[in-house]
Short mmCIF file of N, CA and C in Angstrom, two decimals:
data_model
loop_
_atom_site.label_atom_id
_atom_site.label_comp_id
_atom_site.label_asym_id
_atom_site.label_seq_id
_atom_site.Cartn_x
_atom_site.Cartn_y
_atom_site.Cartn_z
N MET A 22 0.84 -1.17 0.00
CA MET A 22 0.00 0.00 0.00
C MET A 22 0.89 1.25 0.00
N ASP A 23 0.50 2.23 -0.70
CA ASP A 23 1.26 3.47 -0.80
C ASP A 23 0.91 4.36 0.40
N ARG A 24 1.86 4.55 1.32
CA ARG A 24 1.59 5.28 2.56
C ARG A 24 1.52 6.79 2.34
N ARG A 25 1.90 7.30 1.19
CA ARG A 25 1.83 8.73 0.94
C ARG A 25 0.40 9.24 0.91
N HIS A 26 -0.56 8.39 0.71
CA HIS A 26 -1.95 8.80 0.59
C HIS A 26 -2.72 8.68 1.90
N ARG A 27 -2.07 8.19 2.96
CA ARG A 27 -2.74 8.03 4.25
C ARG A 27 -1.98 8.79 5.31
N PRO A 28 -2.65 9.65 6.07
CA PRO A 28 -1.94 10.33 7.16
C PRO A 28 -1.59 9.34 8.26
N SER A 29 -0.48 9.58 8.93
CA SER A 29 -0.07 8.66 9.99
C SER A 29 -0.99 8.81 11.20
N PRO A 30 -1.13 7.76 11.97
CA PRO A 30 -1.94 7.84 13.19
C PRO A 30 -1.42 8.91 14.15
N ALA A 31 -0.11 9.11 14.20
CA ALA A 31 0.47 10.13 15.08
C ALA A 31 0.03 11.53 14.63
N LEU A 32 -0.01 11.77 13.34
CA LEU A 32 -0.46 13.06 12.82
C LEU A 32 -1.93 13.28 13.14
N LEU A 33 -2.75 12.27 12.95
CA LEU A 33 -4.17 12.39 13.26
C LEU A 33 -4.39 12.67 14.73
N ALA A 34 -3.64 12.01 15.60
CA ALA A 34 -3.77 12.24 17.04
C ALA A 34 -3.34 13.65 17.40
N ALA A 35 -2.25 14.12 16.81
CA ALA A 35 -1.77 15.47 17.10
C ALA A 35 -2.79 16.51 16.67
N LEU A 36 -3.40 16.32 15.52
CA LEU A 36 -4.43 17.26 15.05
C LEU A 36 -5.65 17.23 15.96
N ALA A 37 -6.04 16.06 16.40
CA ALA A 37 -7.21 15.94 17.27
C ALA A 37 -6.95 16.61 18.61
N LEU A 38 -5.76 16.46 19.15
CA LEU A 38 -5.43 17.06 20.44
C LEU A 38 -5.21 18.56 20.35
N SER A 39 -4.84 19.06 19.19
CA SER A 39 -4.56 20.49 19.05
C SER A 39 -5.81 21.32 18.87
N GLY A 40 -6.95 20.67 18.67
CA GLY A 40 -8.20 21.41 18.51
C GLY A 40 -8.43 21.90 17.10
N VAL A 41 -7.66 21.43 16.15
CA VAL A 41 -7.85 21.82 14.77
C VAL A 41 -9.15 21.21 14.27
N ALA A 42 -9.99 22.06 13.69
CA ALA A 42 -11.28 21.58 13.18
C ALA A 42 -11.29 21.68 11.67
N PHE A 43 -11.81 20.67 11.05
CA PHE A 43 -11.95 20.70 9.61
C PHE A 43 -13.40 20.99 9.28
N LEU A 44 -13.63 21.95 8.38
CA LEU A 44 -14.98 22.29 7.97
C LEU A 44 -15.44 21.32 6.89
N PRO A 45 -16.65 20.84 6.98
CA PRO A 45 -17.16 20.04 5.88
C PRO A 45 -17.17 20.85 4.59
N ALA A 46 -17.10 20.18 3.48
CA ALA A 46 -17.04 20.88 2.19
C ALA A 46 -18.21 21.82 2.00
N SER A 47 -19.38 21.46 2.47
CA SER A 47 -20.55 22.31 2.28
C SER A 47 -20.41 23.64 3.02
N THR A 48 -19.84 23.63 4.24
CA THR A 48 -19.69 24.88 4.97
C THR A 48 -18.54 25.70 4.41
N ALA A 49 -17.49 25.03 3.96
CA ALA A 49 -16.38 25.77 3.38
C ALA A 49 -16.81 26.49 2.11
N SER A 50 -17.63 25.84 1.30
CA SER A 50 -18.07 26.48 0.07
C SER A 50 -19.04 27.62 0.35
N ALA A 51 -19.79 27.52 1.44
CA ALA A 51 -20.73 28.59 1.79
C ALA A 51 -19.97 29.88 2.10
N ARG A 52 -18.83 29.75 2.73
CA ARG A 52 -18.04 30.93 3.07
C ARG A 52 -17.54 31.62 1.81
N VAL A 53 -17.19 30.86 0.82
CA VAL A 53 -16.61 31.41 -0.41
C VAL A 53 -17.68 32.07 -1.29
N THR A 54 -18.93 31.71 -1.10
CA THR A 54 -19.97 32.19 -1.99
C THR A 54 -20.65 33.47 -1.50
N ALA A 55 -19.91 34.31 -0.80
CA ALA A 55 -20.46 35.62 -0.45
C ALA A 55 -20.80 36.35 -1.74
N PRO A 56 -21.85 37.14 -1.73
CA PRO A 56 -22.27 37.81 -2.98
C PRO A 56 -21.12 38.55 -3.66
N GLY A 57 -20.90 38.25 -4.92
CA GLY A 57 -19.76 38.79 -5.65
C GLY A 57 -19.89 40.24 -6.05
N ASP A 58 -21.08 40.83 -5.95
CA ASP A 58 -21.24 42.22 -6.36
C ASP A 58 -20.97 43.20 -5.23
N LYS A 59 -20.48 42.72 -4.10
CA LYS A 59 -20.17 43.56 -2.94
C LYS A 59 -18.71 43.98 -3.00
N PRO A 60 -18.37 45.11 -2.34
CA PRO A 60 -16.97 45.57 -2.34
C PRO A 60 -16.05 44.63 -1.54
N PRO A 61 -14.74 44.75 -1.75
CA PRO A 61 -13.78 43.88 -1.05
C PRO A 61 -13.90 43.95 0.47
N ALA A 62 -14.22 45.10 1.04
CA ALA A 62 -14.36 45.21 2.50
C ALA A 62 -15.47 44.28 2.98
N TYR A 63 -16.54 44.17 2.22
CA TYR A 63 -17.65 43.28 2.57
C TYR A 63 -17.19 41.83 2.49
N GLN A 64 -16.52 41.49 1.39
CA GLN A 64 -16.06 40.11 1.18
C GLN A 64 -15.15 39.65 2.32
N GLN A 65 -14.19 40.48 2.69
CA GLN A 65 -13.25 40.12 3.75
C GLN A 65 -13.96 40.00 5.09
N ALA A 66 -14.86 40.92 5.37
CA ALA A 66 -15.60 40.88 6.63
C ALA A 66 -16.53 39.68 6.67
N TYR A 67 -17.11 39.30 5.53
CA TYR A 67 -17.99 38.13 5.47
C TYR A 67 -17.21 36.88 5.87
N GLU A 68 -16.03 36.71 5.31
CA GLU A 68 -15.21 35.55 5.63
C GLU A 68 -14.83 35.54 7.11
N LYS A 69 -14.49 36.70 7.66
CA LYS A 69 -14.15 36.79 9.08
C LYS A 69 -15.36 36.46 9.94
N GLY A 70 -16.51 36.99 9.61
CA GLY A 70 -17.72 36.70 10.37
C GLY A 70 -18.07 35.23 10.34
N TYR A 71 -17.90 34.62 9.18
CA TYR A 71 -18.19 33.18 9.03
C TYR A 71 -17.26 32.37 9.92
N ALA A 72 -15.97 32.71 9.90
CA ALA A 72 -15.00 31.99 10.72
C ALA A 72 -15.26 32.25 12.21
N ASP A 73 -15.57 33.48 12.57
CA ASP A 73 -15.83 33.81 13.97
C ASP A 73 -17.03 33.04 14.51
N SER A 74 -18.02 32.80 13.69
CA SER A 74 -19.23 32.14 14.17
C SER A 74 -18.95 30.73 14.71
N ALA A 75 -17.97 30.05 14.16
CA ALA A 75 -17.64 28.70 14.63
C ALA A 75 -17.12 28.74 16.06
N ARG A 76 -16.47 29.82 16.46
CA ARG A 76 -15.97 29.96 17.82
C ARG A 76 -16.99 30.58 18.75
N MET A 77 -18.11 31.04 18.20
CA MET A 77 -19.08 31.78 19.00
C MET A 77 -20.46 31.11 18.99
N CYS A 78 -20.50 29.80 18.96
CA CYS A 78 -21.79 29.10 18.91
C CYS A 78 -22.63 29.35 20.15
N ASP A 79 -22.00 29.77 21.24
CA ASP A 79 -22.76 30.05 22.45
C ASP A 79 -23.33 31.47 22.46
N LYS A 80 -23.03 32.26 21.45
CA LYS A 80 -23.54 33.63 21.35
C LYS A 80 -24.85 33.63 20.56
N ALA A 81 -25.33 34.81 20.28
CA ALA A 81 -26.60 34.97 19.57
C ALA A 81 -26.61 34.21 18.24
N ALA A 82 -27.77 33.70 17.88
CA ALA A 82 -27.91 32.95 16.63
C ALA A 82 -27.79 33.86 15.42
N SER A 83 -28.09 35.13 15.59
CA SER A 83 -27.95 36.07 14.47
C SER A 83 -27.80 37.48 15.01
N PHE A 84 -27.21 38.32 14.18
CA PHE A 84 -27.06 39.73 14.46
C PHE A 84 -27.73 40.50 13.33
N SER A 85 -27.93 41.78 13.52
CA SER A 85 -28.53 42.60 12.48
C SER A 85 -27.71 43.88 12.32
N TYR A 86 -28.03 44.65 11.30
CA TYR A 86 -27.35 45.92 11.07
C TYR A 86 -28.34 46.90 10.45
N GLU A 87 -27.98 48.14 10.55
CA GLU A 87 -28.78 49.21 9.95
C GLU A 87 -28.33 49.41 8.50
N GLU A 88 -29.21 49.92 7.70
CA GLU A 88 -28.87 50.16 6.28
C GLU A 88 -27.69 51.11 6.14
N SER A 89 -27.53 52.02 7.11
CA SER A 89 -26.46 53.02 7.03
C SER A 89 -25.11 52.48 7.53
N ASP A 90 -25.06 51.27 8.08
CA ASP A 90 -23.80 50.71 8.58
C ASP A 90 -22.81 50.50 7.45
N SER A 91 -21.54 50.40 7.83
CA SER A 91 -20.46 50.23 6.85
C SER A 91 -20.53 48.85 6.19
N TRP A 92 -19.83 48.73 5.04
CA TRP A 92 -19.76 47.44 4.35
C TRP A 92 -19.10 46.40 5.23
N ASP A 93 -18.15 46.85 6.03
CA ASP A 93 -17.45 45.94 6.93
C ASP A 93 -18.43 45.32 7.92
N ARG A 94 -19.26 46.13 8.53
CA ARG A 94 -20.25 45.63 9.49
C ARG A 94 -21.26 44.71 8.80
N LYS A 95 -21.74 45.12 7.64
CA LYS A 95 -22.72 44.31 6.91
C LYS A 95 -22.13 42.94 6.53
N GLY A 96 -20.90 42.94 6.05
CA GLY A 96 -20.25 41.70 5.66
C GLY A 96 -20.04 40.76 6.83
N TRP A 97 -19.57 41.32 7.96
CA TRP A 97 -19.34 40.47 9.13
C TRP A 97 -20.65 39.86 9.60
N VAL A 98 -21.68 40.67 9.70
CA VAL A 98 -22.98 40.18 10.19
C VAL A 98 -23.53 39.11 9.24
N ASP A 99 -23.49 39.34 7.95
CA ASP A 99 -24.00 38.35 6.99
C ASP A 99 -23.19 37.05 7.08
N GLY A 100 -21.87 37.17 7.20
CA GLY A 100 -21.02 35.99 7.32
C GLY A 100 -21.26 35.24 8.62
N TYR A 101 -21.39 35.99 9.71
CA TYR A 101 -21.67 35.36 11.00
C TYR A 101 -22.99 34.62 10.97
N ASN A 102 -24.01 35.28 10.46
CA ASN A 102 -25.35 34.66 10.43
C ASN A 102 -25.34 33.38 9.58
N ALA A 103 -24.68 33.43 8.43
CA ALA A 103 -24.60 32.24 7.58
C ALA A 103 -23.79 31.14 8.24
N GLY A 104 -22.67 31.51 8.83
CA GLY A 104 -21.82 30.53 9.51
C GLY A 104 -22.49 29.93 10.72
N HIS A 105 -23.17 30.74 11.49
CA HIS A 105 -23.85 30.22 12.69
C HIS A 105 -24.94 29.22 12.29
N ALA A 106 -25.67 29.53 11.25
CA ALA A 106 -26.72 28.63 10.78
C ALA A 106 -26.13 27.31 10.27
N ALA A 107 -24.97 27.36 9.65
CA ALA A 107 -24.38 26.16 9.06
C ALA A 107 -23.58 25.34 10.07
N GLN A 108 -22.99 25.98 11.08
CA GLN A 108 -22.04 25.28 11.94
C GLN A 108 -22.50 25.04 13.37
N CYS A 109 -23.51 25.75 13.82
CA CYS A 109 -23.87 25.65 15.25
C CYS A 109 -25.20 24.92 15.44
#
């Protein structure tokens, strides 16, 4: 058997003990599919909000924003809400 295609048990144990979490493909793709017609500040904040939601499952299930809020705030809130729904 070709061992290059299988991670070693020691590596798997180290990853499990370190708290590294792997996102299922469906949640990873959800993060990437933030609306493409938004500015870069929104896109970056969306990704951050999505990632933050995995660490904040004990917080509110969703946040909101005002129409006058910045793209950064809107992106983070949209990403958090999507991530919380998918991961928590």
